[in-house]
Coordinates of C-alpha atoms (C1' of nucleotides) in Angstrom, one line a residue:
Chain A
X801 CA 22.5 14.2 -15.2
X802 CA 18.8 13.5 -14.7
X803 CA 19.0 9.9 -15.8
X804 CA 17.8 8.6 -12.4
X805 CA 14.8 11.0 -12.6
X806 CA 13.9 9.5 -16.0
X807 CA 14.3 6.0 -14.6
X808 CA 11.9 6.8 -11.9
X809 CA 9.3 8.3 -14.3
X810 CA 9.6 5.5 -16.8
X811 CA 9.1 2.9 -14.1
X812 CA 5.5 4.1 -14.0
X813 CA 4.7 5.5 -17.4
X814 CA 5.9 6.0 -20.9
X815 CA 7.9 9.2 -21.5
X816 CA 8.2 10.2 -25.2
X817 CA 11.4 11.5 -26.6
X818 CA 9.8 14.9 -27.0
X819 CA 8.7 14.9 -23.4
X820 CA 12.3 13.9 -22.4
X821 CA 13.6 16.9 -24.3
X822 CA 11.2 19.1 -22.5
X823 CA 12.2 17.7 -19.1
X824 CA 15.9 18.1 -19.9
X825 CA 15.4 21.6 -21.2
X826 CA 13.8 22.6 -17.9
X827 CA 16.9 22.3 -15.8
X828 CA 18.3 25.8 -15.3
X829 CA 21.3 24.9 -13.2
X830 CA 23.0 22.2 -11.1
X831 CA 24.1 23.0 -7.5
X832 CA 25.6 21.2 -4.5
X833 CA 24.3 21.1 -1.0
X834 CA 26.5 20.1 1.9
X835 CA 25.4 17.4 4.4
X836 CA 23.2 18.8 7.2
X837 CA 22.3 22.0 5.5
X838 CA 18.9 23.4 4.7
X839 CA 17.9 23.3 1.0
X840 CA 14.7 25.2 1.4
X841 CA 13.0 26.6 4.4
X842 CA 9.3 26.3 5.2
X843 CA 7.3 29.4 4.4
X844 CA 9.9 30.8 1.9
X845 CA 8.4 31.7 -1.5
X846 CA 9.9 29.5 -4.2
X847 CA 10.0 29.9 -7.9
X848 CA 12.0 26.7 -8.7
X849 CA 11.6 23.1 -7.9
X850 CA 14.5 20.8 -7.2
X851 CA 15.4 17.3 -8.5
X852 CA 17.8 15.3 -6.3
X853 CA 20.5 13.9 -8.5
X854 CA 22.6 12.3 -5.7
X855 CA 22.6 11.9 -2.0
X856 CA 19.8 11.6 0.6
X857 CA 17.5 14.4 1.5
X858 CA 14.5 14.7 3.7
X859 CA 11.4 16.8 4.4
X860 CA 11.2 17.7 8.0
X861 CA 8.9 19.6 10.3
X862 CA 10.2 21.3 13.4
X863 CA 8.2 21.5 16.6
X864 CA 8.1 24.4 19.0
X865 CA 10.4 22.6 21.5
X866 CA 13.0 22.0 18.7
X867 CA 12.3 18.4 18.2
X868 CA 12.2 17.5 14.5
X869 CA 10.2 14.9 12.6
X870 CA 10.9 13.8 9.0
X871 CA 7.9 13.3 6.9
X872 CA 9.6 11.7 3.9
X873 CA 13.1 10.6 2.9
X874 CA 14.3 11.3 -0.7
X875 CA 16.6 9.4 -2.9
X876 CA 18.3 10.3 -6.2
X877 CA 15.8 10.9 -9.0
X878 CA 13.1 12.3 -6.7
X879 CA 11.6 15.8 -7.1
X880 CA 12.1 17.2 -3.6
X881 CA 9.5 19.8 -3.9
X882 CA 7.5 19.5 -7.0
X883 CA 4.5 20.4 -4.8
X884 CA 6.0 23.9 -4.4
X885 CA 5.0 24.5 -8.0
X886 CA 1.3 24.7 -6.9
X887 CA 1.8 25.5 -3.2
X888 CA 4.4 28.3 -3.9
X889 CA 5.8 28.0 -0.4
X890 CA 6.4 24.8 1.6
X891 CA 4.8 23.7 4.8
X892 CA 8.0 21.9 5.8
X893 CA 11.8 22.2 5.5
X894 CA 14.0 20.5 3.0
X895 CA 17.3 19.3 4.3
X896 CA 20.3 17.5 2.9
X897 CA 21.2 14.5 5.1
X898 CA 24.3 13.8 3.0
X899 CA 26.2 15.8 0.5
X900 CA 23.7 16.3 -2.3
X901 CA 23.6 17.3 -6.0
X902 CA 20.6 19.2 -7.1
X903 CA 19.0 20.2 -10.4
X904 CA 16.9 23.3 -10.4
X905 CA 13.8 23.5 -12.5
X906 CA 12.1 27.0 -12.6
X907 CA 8.4 27.0 -12.0
X908 CA 8.0 29.0 -15.2
X909 CA 9.2 26.0 -17.1
X910 CA 6.8 23.7 -15.2
X911 CA 4.0 26.1 -16.1
X912 CA 5.0 25.7 -19.8
X913 CA 4.8 22.0 -19.4
X914 CA 1.2 22.2 -17.9
X915 CA 0.3 24.3 -20.9
X916 CA 1.9 22.2 -23.7
X917 CA 2.2 18.7 -22.4
X918 CA -1.0 17.4 -20.7
X919 CA 0.3 13.9 -20.4
X920 CA 3.6 15.0 -18.8
X921 CA 1.6 17.1 -16.4
X922 CA -0.4 14.0 -15.4
X923 CA 2.9 12.2 -14.9
X924 CA 4.2 14.8 -12.5
X925 CA 0.8 15.1 -10.8
X926 CA 1.0 11.3 -10.4
X927 CA 4.4 11.8 -8.8
X928 CA 3.2 14.2 -6.1
X929 CA 0.4 11.7 -5.5
X930 CA 2.9 9.0 -5.0
X931 CA 4.5 11.1 -2.3
X932 CA 1.1 11.1 -0.6
X933 CA 0.9 7.3 -0.8
X934 CA 4.2 7.1 1.0
X935 CA 3.0 9.6 3.6
X936 CA -0.1 7.3 4.2
X937 CA 2.1 4.3 4.8
X938 CA 4.1 6.4 7.3
X939 CA 0.9 7.3 9.0
X940 CA 0.0 3.7 9.4
X941 CA 3.5 2.8 10.6
X942 CA 3.6 5.5 13.2
X943 CA 0.0 4.8 14.4
X944 CA 0.0 1.0 14.4
X945 CA 3.3 -0.7 13.8
X946 CA 5.9 -1.5 16.5
X947 CA 9.3 0.0 16.4
X948 CA 10.7 -3.2 14.9
X949 CA 8.0 -3.4 12.2
X950 CA 8.2 0.3 11.5
X951 CA 12.0 0.1 10.9
X952 CA 11.6 -3.0 8.8
X953 CA 9.0 -1.2 6.7
X954 CA 11.2 1.8 6.1
X955 CA 14.2 -0.4 5.0
X956 CA 11.9 -2.2 2.6
X957 CA 10.5 1.1 1.2
X958 CA 14.0 2.5 0.6
X959 CA 15.2 -0.8 -0.9
X960 CA 12.5 -0.6 -3.6
X961 CA 12.9 3.1 -4.2
X962 CA 16.7 2.9 -4.5
X963 CA 16.5 -0.2 -6.6
X964 CA 14.4 1.6 -9.2
X965 CA 17.3 4.1 -9.7
X966 CA 20.0 1.4 -9.7
X967 CA 21.4 2.2 -6.2
X968 CA 21.0 -1.3 -4.7
X969 CA 23.9 -3.7 -5.2
X970 CA 23.9 -7.2 -3.9
X971 CA 21.0 -6.5 -1.5
X972 CA 23.0 -3.5 -0.1
X973 CA 22.4 0.2 -0.2
X974 CA 23.9 3.4 1.3
X975 CA 21.8 5.2 3.9
X976 CA 23.9 8.1 5.2
X977 CA 21.9 8.8 8.3
X978 CA 23.0 8.8 11.9
X979 CA 20.9 6.8 14.4
X980 CA 19.6 10.2 15.6
X981 CA 18.3 11.1 12.2
X982 CA 16.8 7.6 11.9
X983 CA 15.0 8.2 15.1
X984 CA 13.7 11.5 13.7
X985 CA 12.3 9.7 10.7
X986 CA 10.8 6.8 12.7
X987 CA 9.2 8.8 15.5
X988 CA 11.5 7.1 18.1
X989 CA 14.4 8.1 20.3
X990 CA 17.9 7.3 19.2
X991 CA 18.3 5.0 22.2
X992 CA 15.4 2.9 21.1
X993 CA 16.5 3.0 17.5
X994 CA 19.8 1.6 18.7
X995 CA 18.1 -1.3 20.5
X996 CA 15.7 -2.0 17.6
X997 CA 18.6 -2.1 15.1
X998 CA 20.2 -4.7 17.3
X999 CA 17.0 -6.7 17.4
X1000 CA 16.7 -6.5 13.6
X1001 CA 20.3 -7.6 13.3
X1002 CA 19.7 -10.6 15.6
X1003 CA 17.0 -11.8 13.2
X1004 CA 19.6 -11.9 10.5
X1005 CA 17.3 -10.4 7.9
X1006 CA 18.9 -7.0 7.7
X1007 CA 21.9 -5.1 9.1
X1008 CA 22.6 -1.3 9.3
X1009 CA 26.2 -0.5 10.0
X1010 CA 28.5 2.4 9.0
X1011 CA 25.6 3.9 7.1
X1012 CA 25.1 0.9 4.9
X1013 CA 21.9 -1.2 4.9
X1014 CA 22.5 -4.9 4.0
X1015 CA 19.4 -6.9 3.4
X1016 CA 20.0 -10.6 3.7
X1017 CA 16.5 -11.9 3.5
X1018 CA 14.1 -9.4 1.8
X1019 CA 11.1 -11.7 1.9
X1020 CA 11.5 -12.2 5.7
X1021 CA 12.1 -8.4 6.2
X1022 CA 8.9 -7.6 4.3
X1023 CA 7.0 -9.9 6.6
X1024 CA 8.4 -8.3 9.7
X1025 CA 7.3 -4.9 8.4
X1026 CA 4.1 -6.1 6.9
X1027 CA 5.4 -4.5 3.7
X1028 CA 3.4 -4.7 0.5
X1029 CA 4.9 -2.7 -2.4
X1030 CA 1.5 -2.1 -4.1
X1031 CA 1.4 1.4 -2.7
X1032 CA 4.6 2.3 -4.8
X1033 CA 2.8 1.6 -8.1
X1034 CA 5.7 -0.2 -9.6
X1035 CA 3.9 -1.4 -12.7
X1036 CA 3.3 0.9 -15.7
X1037 CA -0.3 1.9 -15.9
X1038 CA -2.0 0.0 -18.8
X1039 CA -4.1 3.1 -19.5
X1040 CA -1.0 5.0 -20.6
X1041 CA 0.7 2.3 -22.7
Chain B
X1150 CA -25.0 21.0 -5.3
X1151 CA -21.2 21.5 -5.4
X1152 CA -21.3 24.9 -3.8
X1153 CA -19.2 23.8 -0.9
X1154 CA -16.6 22.4 -3.3
X1155 CA -16.5 25.8 -4.9
X1156 CA -16.2 27.5 -1.6
X1157 CA -13.2 25.3 -0.8
X1158 CA -11.5 26.1 -4.1
X1159 CA -12.2 29.8 -4.0
X1160 CA -10.7 30.0 -0.5
X1161 CA -7.4 29.4 -2.1
X1162 CA -7.7 30.6 -5.7
X1163 CA -9.8 32.5 -8.2
X1164 CA -12.1 30.3 -10.2
X1165 CA -13.4 32.0 -13.3
X1166 CA -17.1 31.7 -14.3
X1167 CA -15.9 29.6 -17.3
X1168 CA -14.0 27.3 -15.0
X1169 CA -17.0 27.0 -12.8
X1170 CA -19.1 25.9 -15.7
X1171 CA -16.5 23.3 -16.6
X1172 CA -16.6 22.0 -13.0
X1173 CA -20.3 21.8 -12.8
X1174 CA -20.5 20.2 -16.2
X1175 CA -18.2 17.4 -15.0
X1176 CA -20.6 15.9 -12.5
X1177 CA -22.2 12.9 -14.1
X1178 CA -24.4 11.9 -11.2
X1179 CA -25.3 12.3 -7.6
X1180 CA -25.5 9.2 -5.3
X1181 CA -25.9 8.4 -1.7
X1182 CA -23.8 6.2 0.6
X1183 CA -25.1 4.8 3.9
X1184 CA -23.1 5.2 7.1
X1185 CA -20.4 2.6 7.6
X1186 CA -20.2 1.5 4.0
X1187 CA -17.3 1.3 1.6
X1188 CA -17.4 3.9 -1.1
X1189 CA -14.3 2.6 -3.0
X1190 CA -12.1 -0.3 -2.2
X1191 CA -8.3 -0.2 -2.5
X1192 CA -7.0 -1.8 -5.6
X1193 CA -10.2 -1.4 -7.6
X1194 CA -9.8 0.3 -11.0
X1195 CA -11.6 3.6 -11.0
X1196 CA -12.8 5.8 -13.9
X1197 CA -14.6 8.4 -11.8
X1198 CA -13.5 10.6 -8.9
X1199 CA -15.9 11.6 -6.1
X1200 CA -16.8 14.9 -4.5
X1201 CA -18.3 14.7 -1.0
X1202 CA -21.4 16.9 -0.9
X1203 CA -22.5 16.1 2.7
X1204 CA -21.5 13.9 5.5
X1205 CA -18.1 12.7 6.8
X1206 CA -15.9 10.2 5.0
X1207 CA -12.5 8.8 5.5
X1208 CA -9.5 7.2 3.8
X1209 CA -8.5 4.1 5.7
X1210 CA -5.9 1.4 5.4
X1211 CA -6.6 -2.1 6.9
X1212 CA -3.8 -4.1 8.4
X1213 CA -3.3 -7.9 8.2
X1214 CA -4.8 -8.4 11.6
X1215 CA -7.9 -6.4 10.8
X1216 CA -7.0 -3.3 12.6
X1217 CA -7.8 -0.1 10.6
X1218 CA -6.1 3.2 10.5
X1219 CA -7.6 6.3 9.0
X1220 CA -5.2 8.5 7.0
X1221 CA -7.5 11.4 6.4
X1222 CA -11.0 12.6 7.3
X1223 CA -13.1 14.3 4.7
X1224 CA -15.7 17.0 5.0
X1225 CA -18.3 18.3 2.5
X1226 CA -16.6 20.0 -0.5
X1227 CA -13.6 17.7 -0.5
X1228 CA -12.7 15.6 -3.5
X1229 CA -12.4 12.1 -1.9
X1230 CA -10.1 10.6 -4.5
X1231 CA -9.0 13.2 -7.0
X1232 CA -5.7 11.3 -6.8
X1233 CA -7.4 8.3 -8.4
X1234 CA -7.4 10.3 -11.6
X1235 CA -3.6 9.8 -11.9
X1236 CA -3.2 6.7 -9.8
X1237 CA -6.1 4.8 -11.5
X1238 CA -6.5 2.6 -8.4
X1239 CA -6.3 3.6 -4.8
X1240 CA -3.8 2.4 -2.2
X1241 CA -6.5 2.8 0.5
X1242 CA -10.2 2.3 1.1
X1243 CA -12.8 5.1 1.1
X1244 CA -15.5 4.8 3.7
X1245 CA -18.6 6.7 4.6
X1246 CA -18.6 7.4 8.4
X1247 CA -22.0 9.0 8.3
X1248 CA -24.7 9.0 5.6
X1249 CA -23.1 10.8 2.6
X1250 CA -24.1 12.4 -0.6
X1251 CA -21.5 12.1 -3.4
X1252 CA -21.0 13.7 -6.8
X1253 CA -19.3 11.6 -9.4
X1254 CA -16.9 13.2 -11.9
X1255 CA -15.7 10.9 -14.7
X1256 CA -12.0 10.8 -15.3
X1257 CA -12.7 11.5 -18.9
X1258 CA -13.9 14.9 -17.9
X1259 CA -10.9 15.5 -15.7
X1260 CA -8.7 14.6 -18.7
X1261 CA -10.6 17.2 -20.7
X1262 CA -9.9 19.8 -18.0
X1263 CA -6.1 19.0 -18.1
X1264 CA -6.2 19.6 -21.8
X1265 CA -8.3 22.8 -21.9
X1266 CA -7.8 24.5 -18.6
X1267 CA -4.2 24.6 -17.4
X1268 CA -5.1 26.9 -14.5
X1269 CA -7.9 24.7 -13.2
X1270 CA -5.5 21.7 -13.6
X1271 CA -3.1 23.5 -11.3
X1272 CA -5.9 24.3 -8.8
X1273 CA -6.8 20.6 -8.6
X1274 CA -3.2 19.6 -8.4
X1275 CA -2.9 22.0 -5.6
X1276 CA -5.8 20.3 -3.8
X1277 CA -4.1 16.9 -3.9
X1278 CA -1.0 18.6 -2.6
X1279 CA -3.0 20.0 0.2
X1280 CA -4.1 16.5 1.2
X1281 CA -0.4 15.7 1.4
X1282 CA 0.1 18.7 3.8
X1283 CA -2.6 17.3 6.0
X1284 CA -0.9 13.9 5.9
X1285 CA 2.4 15.4 7.0
X1286 CA 0.7 17.0 10.0
X1287 CA -0.8 13.7 10.9
X1288 CA 2.7 12.1 10.7
X1289 CA 4.0 14.7 13.1
X1290 CA 1.1 14.2 15.4
X1291 CA 1.4 10.4 15.5
X1292 CA 5.2 10.5 15.8
X1293 CA 5.6 13.3 18.4
X1294 CA 2.5 14.6 20.0
X1295 CA 0.8 13.2 23.1
X1296 CA -2.7 11.7 22.8
X1297 CA -4.1 15.0 24.2
X1298 CA -2.2 17.2 21.8
X1299 CA -3.0 14.9 18.9
X1300 CA -6.7 15.1 19.6
X1301 CA -6.6 18.9 20.1
X1302 CA -4.8 19.2 16.8
X1303 CA -7.4 17.1 15.0
X1304 CA -10.3 19.1 16.5
X1305 CA -8.5 22.3 15.3
X1306 CA -8.0 21.0 11.8
X1307 CA -11.6 20.0 11.4
X1308 CA -12.7 23.3 12.9
X1309 CA -10.9 25.2 10.1
X1310 CA -11.8 22.9 7.3
X1311 CA -15.5 22.8 8.3
X1312 CA -15.6 26.6 8.8
X1313 CA -14.4 27.1 5.2
X1314 CA -17.5 25.4 3.9
X1315 CA -19.8 27.0 6.5
X1316 CA -20.4 24.0 8.7
X1317 CA -19.3 25.6 12.0
X1318 CA -22.0 27.4 14.0
X1319 CA -21.2 29.2 17.2
X1320 CA -18.0 27.3 17.7
X1321 CA -19.8 24.0 17.2
X1322 CA -19.7 21.4 14.5
X1323 CA -21.0 17.9 13.9
X1324 CA -18.5 15.0 13.9
X1325 CA -20.5 11.8 13.5
X1326 CA -17.8 9.4 14.6
X1327 CA -17.9 6.9 17.4
X1328 CA -15.0 6.9 19.9
X1329 CA -13.9 3.7 18.2
X1330 CA -13.6 5.5 14.9
X1331 CA -11.9 8.4 16.6
X1332 CA -9.4 6.0 18.0
X1333 CA -8.8 4.6 14.5
X1334 CA -8.0 8.1 13.2
X1335 CA -5.8 9.1 16.1
X1336 CA -3.8 5.9 16.3
X1337 CA -5.1 5.2 19.8
X1338 CA -7.4 2.7 21.5
X1339 CA -11.0 3.6 22.2
X1340 CA -10.3 3.3 25.9
X1341 CA -7.6 5.9 25.7
X1342 CA -9.7 8.1 23.5
X1343 CA -12.4 8.0 26.1
X1344 CA -10.0 9.1 28.8
X1345 CA -8.4 11.8 26.7
X1346 CA -11.8 13.2 25.8
X1347 CA -12.5 13.5 29.5
X1348 CA -9.2 15.2 30.0
X1349 CA -9.8 17.7 27.2
X1350 CA -13.3 18.4 28.6
X1351 CA -11.8 19.1 32.0
X1352 CA -9.7 21.8 30.5
X1353 CA -12.9 23.5 29.4
X1354 CA -11.5 24.3 25.9
X1355 CA -13.5 21.7 23.9
X1356 CA -16.2 19.1 24.4
X1357 CA -17.2 16.1 22.3
X1358 CA -20.5 14.7 23.1
X1359 CA -23.3 13.1 21.1
X1360 CA -21.2 13.4 17.9
X1361 CA -20.9 17.2 18.3
X1362 CA -17.7 19.1 18.9
X1363 CA -18.1 22.3 20.9
X1364 CA -15.1 24.5 20.9
X1365 CA -15.2 27.0 23.8
X1366 CA -11.7 28.4 23.6
X1367 CA -10.2 27.9 20.2
X1368 CA -7.0 29.9 21.0
X1369 CA -6.3 27.7 24.0
X1370 CA -7.1 24.5 22.1
X1371 CA -4.7 25.5 19.4
X1372 CA -2.0 25.9 22.0
X1373 CA -2.7 22.4 23.5
X1374 CA -2.4 20.9 20.0
X1375 CA 0.5 23.1 18.9
X1376 CA -1.8 24.0 16.0
X1377 CA -0.7 26.4 13.3
X1378 CA -3.1 26.8 10.4
X1379 CA -0.3 27.8 7.9
X1380 CA -0.3 24.3 6.4
X1381 CA -3.9 24.7 5.3
X1382 CA -3.0 27.5 2.9
X1383 CA -6.0 29.6 3.8
X1384 CA -4.9 32.7 1.9
X1385 CA -5.3 33.1 -1.8
X1386 CA -2.0 32.9 -3.6
X1387 CA -1.0 36.3 -4.7
X1388 CA 0.5 34.8 -7.9
X1389 CA -2.9 33.9 -9.1
X1390 CA -4.8 37.1 -8.4
Chain C
dC1111 C1' 46.5 14.4 22.9
dG1112 C1' 42.2 16.2 23.7
dA1113 C1' 37.6 17.3 22.0
dG1114 C1' 33.5 16.1 20.1
dG1115 C1' 30.2 13.5 17.7
dG1116 C1' 28.0 9.2 17.4
dG1117 C1' 27.0 4.7 19.3
dT1118 C1' 26.0 1.6 23.3
dT1119 C1' 24.3 0.2 27.7
dG1120 C1' 21.7 0.1 32.2
dA1121 C1' 18.2 1.7 35.4
dT1122 C1' 13.9 3.7 35.9
dG1123 C1' 9.4 5.8 34.7
dG1124 C1' 5.4 7.3 32.1
dT1125 C1' 2.2 7.0 28.4
dT1126 C1' -0.6 4.1 26.3
dG1127 C1' -2.4 -0.7 25.4
dT1128 C1' -4.9 -4.8 27.0
dC1129 C1' -8.3 -7.2 29.4
dA1130 C1' -12.5 -7.4 31.6
dA1131 C1' -16.7 -5.9 33.5
dG1132 C1' -20.5 -2.9 34.0
dG1133 C1' -23.6 1.1 32.7
dG1134 C1' -26.6 3.8 29.8
dC1135 C1' -29.0 4.9 25.7
dT1136 C1' -32.0 3.7 21.8
dG1137 C1' -34.8 1.1 18.9
dT1138 C1' -37.8 -2.9 18.4
dG1139 C1' -41.2 -6.3 19.3
dG1140 C1' -44.4 -8.3 22.4
Chain D
dC170 C1' -45.9 0.5 27.9
dC171 C1' -42.4 -2.5 29.1
dA172 C1' -38.6 -5.9 28.3
dC173 C1' -34.7 -6.7 26.0
dA174 C1' -30.9 -6.7 22.7
dG175 C1' -27.2 -4.3 21.0
dC176 C1' -24.1 -0.8 20.5
dC177 C1' -21.5 2.5 22.5
dC178 C1' -19.4 4.6 26.5
dT179 C1' -17.1 4.2 30.9
dT180 C1' -14.1 2.5 34.5
dG181 C1' -10.5 -0.3 37.0
dA182 C1' -6.4 -3.2 37.3
dC183 C1' -2.5 -4.4 35.2
dA184 C1' 1.2 -4.9 31.5
dA185 C1' 4.1 -3.5 27.7
dC186 C1' 6.5 -0.5 24.9
dC187 C1' 9.1 3.1 24.5
dA188 C1' 11.1 7.5 26.7
dT189 C1' 14.2 9.6 29.8
dC190 C1' 18.4 10.1 32.2
dA191 C1' 23.0 9.2 32.8
dA192 C1' 27.3 7.2 32.0
dC193 C1' 30.7 5.2 29.2
dC194 C1' 32.9 3.8 24.9
dC195 C1' 34.8 4.3 20.4
dC196 C1' 36.4 6.6 16.4
dT197 C1' 37.9 10.6 13.9
dC198 C1' 39.9 14.8 13.3
dG199 C1' 42.3 18.9 14.5

DNA sequence: CGAGGGGTTGATGGTTGTCAAGGGCTGTGG
DNA sequence: CCACAGCCCTTGACAACCATCAACCCCTCG
């Protein structure tokens, strides 16, 4: 069930069999969420955190006038709201962009982990810090990169993150978002997203059609988006080997 | 020395005398950093984290063409790079925007804390998550808010954060940034920052002159920036009382 | 067959960036 | 005490990027 979650963790650190047991034991139940539904609303008090097992989900913040802005996209294997363990209520909404499968992990269990498994605690702390790294790159994208570069950067980010959990096949991955939702993640309008997608297609480096991203030239795409994967910490930390 | 740091922590949680001792014992040395110098460079391996005791510092990411973007501003009491404890090297630079005083906390000591003080570990974990909350608001600002609203939002954010550590007096606080640096934090050009500052001044709600921010009408300023302080988690968590 | 959601296109406009020049303050050295 | 350098701030003219508005198309599903 949570194999992709373990794949993600093990990409950055060693997880002992004992720790794996503790993680698996923490899942209290598996539930489904339909596309375009809210998984958790901002402000609501939470006593469980959620691992995304399949589908695409997002964190979003709604403005007074109803416009919405995504602050992160989530792929299978991600903890959607591990930060709710320490925050207790979220500062943003959690939405399912496609049909999703979710594993629930009670905070009581996470508390046990912090008390019994200091190393695993650091691993999870690391993972919330990794979210912050992704946020920082989004800040840079939104502040300084053109629509074209910003979109290229996002496609690169998702390529790497999905590849880690085995969801890239032949340079291709599913991205079940409408152009409207893509606009809400890139800080653009859907009209401009449409035009930028066409421009990216014209380069021949990447194509987004029928909710599938096809990367034809990853190296060139990285260059367009000024993408450097260092911020995703793909190598296991030598300190923890 | 680290009184402001404790003020910040205690604004959100109870810190026992024993925990306070552990925190104080963790500081290995106090050092100074001159204005406009780099405190830590991205990629460098770190074995200490840094608490800002006085001054203003920032996290910044440099682009290939040399343009820089701040991803967060830091005030006295903040851990500048608590996340380096789990990341081991940073994905961004740390720079002093004014003369700064810094307290160094070796990672070895933080490791001890994670092993002996589960509650304090959660408190620090919470603090890195709080950074992520701030990042998310910056994402929303950069993606959706006008230059005017973005600037108003930043002035509100700093007002609250500085007030927590007692650095707001009569609606006024020091912000030792040039307009160029303000542009680098707001994702604007210095020319446009200049014009936006004039526009904000014309409203009469806030003024920024000689590196001092004077807030005359905080309520009105919040409205301009669509600022809601909920994301700063100012109330102590009832769970921990 | 009709409705509705999503995608596409064209025309136009506004916000912000770029380029360039000048002004004012502050510190320093003659 | 004055001259000057250098940094920062300010202003104007112009351009670019992206938003807005509006219409139309296509596909799917009831």
